[in-house]
Each structure stands twice: as C-alpha cells, then as structure tokens.
Coordinates of C-alpha atoms in Angstrom, one line a residue:
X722 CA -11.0 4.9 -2.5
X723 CA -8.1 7.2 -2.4
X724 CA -6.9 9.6 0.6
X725 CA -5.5 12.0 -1.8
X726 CA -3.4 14.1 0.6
X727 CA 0.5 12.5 1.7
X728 CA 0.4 10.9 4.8
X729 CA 2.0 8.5 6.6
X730 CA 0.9 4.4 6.7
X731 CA -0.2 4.9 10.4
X732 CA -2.0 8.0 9.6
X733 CA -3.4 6.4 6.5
X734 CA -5.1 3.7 8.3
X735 CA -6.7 6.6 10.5
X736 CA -8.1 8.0 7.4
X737 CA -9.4 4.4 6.4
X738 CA -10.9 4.1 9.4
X739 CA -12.9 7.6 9.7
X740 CA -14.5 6.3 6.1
X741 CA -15.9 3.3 7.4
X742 CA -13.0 1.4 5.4
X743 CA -9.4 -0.3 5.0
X744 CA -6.4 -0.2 3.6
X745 CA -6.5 -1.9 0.5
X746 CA -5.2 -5.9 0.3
X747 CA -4.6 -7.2 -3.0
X748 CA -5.4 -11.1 -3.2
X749 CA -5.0 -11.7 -6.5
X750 CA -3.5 -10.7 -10.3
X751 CA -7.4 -9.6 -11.1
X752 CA -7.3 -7.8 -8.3
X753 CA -4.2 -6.1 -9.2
X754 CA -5.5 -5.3 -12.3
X755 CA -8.7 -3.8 -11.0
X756 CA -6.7 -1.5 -9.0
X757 CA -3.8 -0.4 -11.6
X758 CA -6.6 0.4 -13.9
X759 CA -8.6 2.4 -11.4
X760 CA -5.5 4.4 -9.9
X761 CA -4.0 4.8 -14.0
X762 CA -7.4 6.8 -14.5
X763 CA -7.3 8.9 -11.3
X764 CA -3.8 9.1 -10.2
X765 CA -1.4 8.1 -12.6
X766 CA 1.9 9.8 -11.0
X767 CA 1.4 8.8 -7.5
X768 CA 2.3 6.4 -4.5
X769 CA -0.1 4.5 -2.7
X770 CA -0.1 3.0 0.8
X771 CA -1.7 -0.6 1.4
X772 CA -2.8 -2.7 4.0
X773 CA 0.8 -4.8 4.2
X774 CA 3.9 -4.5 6.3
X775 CA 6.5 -6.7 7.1
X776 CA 6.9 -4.9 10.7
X777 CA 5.9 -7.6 12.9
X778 CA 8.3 -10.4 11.1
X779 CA 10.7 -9.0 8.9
X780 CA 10.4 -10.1 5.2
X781 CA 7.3 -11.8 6.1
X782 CA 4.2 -9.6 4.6
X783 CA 0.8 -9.9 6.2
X784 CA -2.2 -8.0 5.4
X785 CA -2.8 -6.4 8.7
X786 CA -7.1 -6.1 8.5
X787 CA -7.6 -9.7 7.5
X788 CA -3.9 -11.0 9.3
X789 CA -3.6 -13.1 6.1
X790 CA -0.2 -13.8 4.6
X791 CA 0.9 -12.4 1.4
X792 CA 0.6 -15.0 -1.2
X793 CA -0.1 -13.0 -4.5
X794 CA 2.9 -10.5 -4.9
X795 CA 3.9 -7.8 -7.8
X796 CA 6.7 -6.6 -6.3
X797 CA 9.3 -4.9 -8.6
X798 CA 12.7 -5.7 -9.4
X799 CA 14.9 -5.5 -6.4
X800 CA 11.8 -5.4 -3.7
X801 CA 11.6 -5.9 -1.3
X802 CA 14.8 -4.6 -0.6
X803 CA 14.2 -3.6 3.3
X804 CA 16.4 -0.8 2.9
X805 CA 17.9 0.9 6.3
X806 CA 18.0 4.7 6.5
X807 CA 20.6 6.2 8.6
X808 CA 19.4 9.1 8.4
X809 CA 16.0 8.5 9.9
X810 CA 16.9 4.7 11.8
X811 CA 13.8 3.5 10.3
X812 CA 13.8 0.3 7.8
X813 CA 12.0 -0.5 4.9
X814 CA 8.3 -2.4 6.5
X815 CA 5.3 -1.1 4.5
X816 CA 4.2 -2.1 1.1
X817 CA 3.1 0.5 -1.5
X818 CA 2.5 0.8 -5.3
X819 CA 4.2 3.0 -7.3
X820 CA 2.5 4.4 -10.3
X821 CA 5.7 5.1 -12.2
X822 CA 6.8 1.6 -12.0
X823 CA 3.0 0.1 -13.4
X824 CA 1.8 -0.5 -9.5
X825 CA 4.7 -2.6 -9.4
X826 CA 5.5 -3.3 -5.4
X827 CA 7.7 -1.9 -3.2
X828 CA 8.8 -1.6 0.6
X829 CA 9.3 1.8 1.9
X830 CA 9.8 3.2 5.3
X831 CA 6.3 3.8 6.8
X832 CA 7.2 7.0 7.8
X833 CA 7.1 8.3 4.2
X834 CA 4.5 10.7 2.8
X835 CA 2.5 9.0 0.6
X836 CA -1.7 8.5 -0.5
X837 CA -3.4 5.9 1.3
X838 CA -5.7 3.2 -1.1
X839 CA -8.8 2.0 1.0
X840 CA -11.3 -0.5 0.5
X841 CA -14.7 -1.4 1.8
X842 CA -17.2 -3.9 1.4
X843 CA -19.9 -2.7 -0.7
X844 CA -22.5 -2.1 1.7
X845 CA -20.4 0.0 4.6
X846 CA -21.7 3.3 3.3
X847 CA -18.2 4.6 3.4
X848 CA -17.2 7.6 1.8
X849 CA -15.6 7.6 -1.9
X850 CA -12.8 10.4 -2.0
X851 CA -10.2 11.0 -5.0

C-alpha cells in the first residue's frame, strides 16, 4: 500500500497505523523485487518511506515493527552516507527507496516529505490506497 501524499517518516507510520498496517520491511531480494515491480507500475518517480531507521544506534538499521536487524540491504552507492544538515541539525536516520535510482536504498533525514510504503498481513482488512 502506498500513502500517496508527502509526509514525514513519523507521520507516515500514523498513516500505516490508521489502515490497520505497517511500514513496509524488506527481508529479502524477492521481496525487493515484489516491491520495485509494484511501485515501477504505480509510482515510478517517487520516494518511499520504510519501516527502518538507524535512529536508536547509528549505522545500525532495524526494522522498527518486527525490531529485527537489517540483514538483506539494496542500498545505493554511497549509502548510507548519514549525511548532517546544518541547516536543519537533523542527520541522515530513515531508510527510503528511491524510484530514480531502481528502489536502490538510501538514508535521508526523517524529516523529509516523502510517500509512506505500508504493509499488512493479508487478513487485517486494511485499506489499499495508491
């Protein structure tokens, strides 16, 4: 499922939430693929929030629903970088795909506006959007 309005991660998990759901984790290259394919037909120029962040421990990703460590990885070349704004005093800590880099990985602030990607089991009657 897709939150197709820019948001940040925080309010992004709200919007999960309120459609019975989660942020989406990505255990695996299948699963990777499942999802590139998916967002490729629907929202092929866009950003996407996940379930991951590196807030708690830096450089150390978890998947926040499950609290399972990130062991499968796409990140792109140069990520994660855990860039510092000055600007803003935020660093890079939440994980999202980027469309115009294949749904290759990357860390951005979470702060950012971007779409949220949810998930839910089949049976949680949540609601499909985008």
């Amino acid at each position: 499922m897709v939150v197709p309005v820019n948001m940040s991660w925080a309010d992004g998990w709200v919007m999960c939430k309120a459609m019975r759901s989660f942020p989406v984790e990505i255990d695996s290259r299948d699963e990777q693929l499942r999802v590139y394919g998916f967002l490729q037909r629907h929202h092929e120029r866009s950003k996407f929030w996940t379930g991951s962040t590196d807030l708690y421990v830096n450089m150390q990703w978890t998947w926040m629903t499950s609290g399972n460590a990130v062991t499968y990885t796409n990140w792109v070349d140069g990520q994660p970088d855990n860039n510092y704004n000055n600007h803003t005093g935020n660093w890079d800590t939440c994980l999202v795909l980027d469309m115009s880099r294949q749904a290759g990985w990357s860390d951005e602030q979470c702060e950012q506006a971007n779409y949220m990607l949810c998930e839910a089991d089949a049976m949680s009657g949540s609601i499909l959007v985008g």
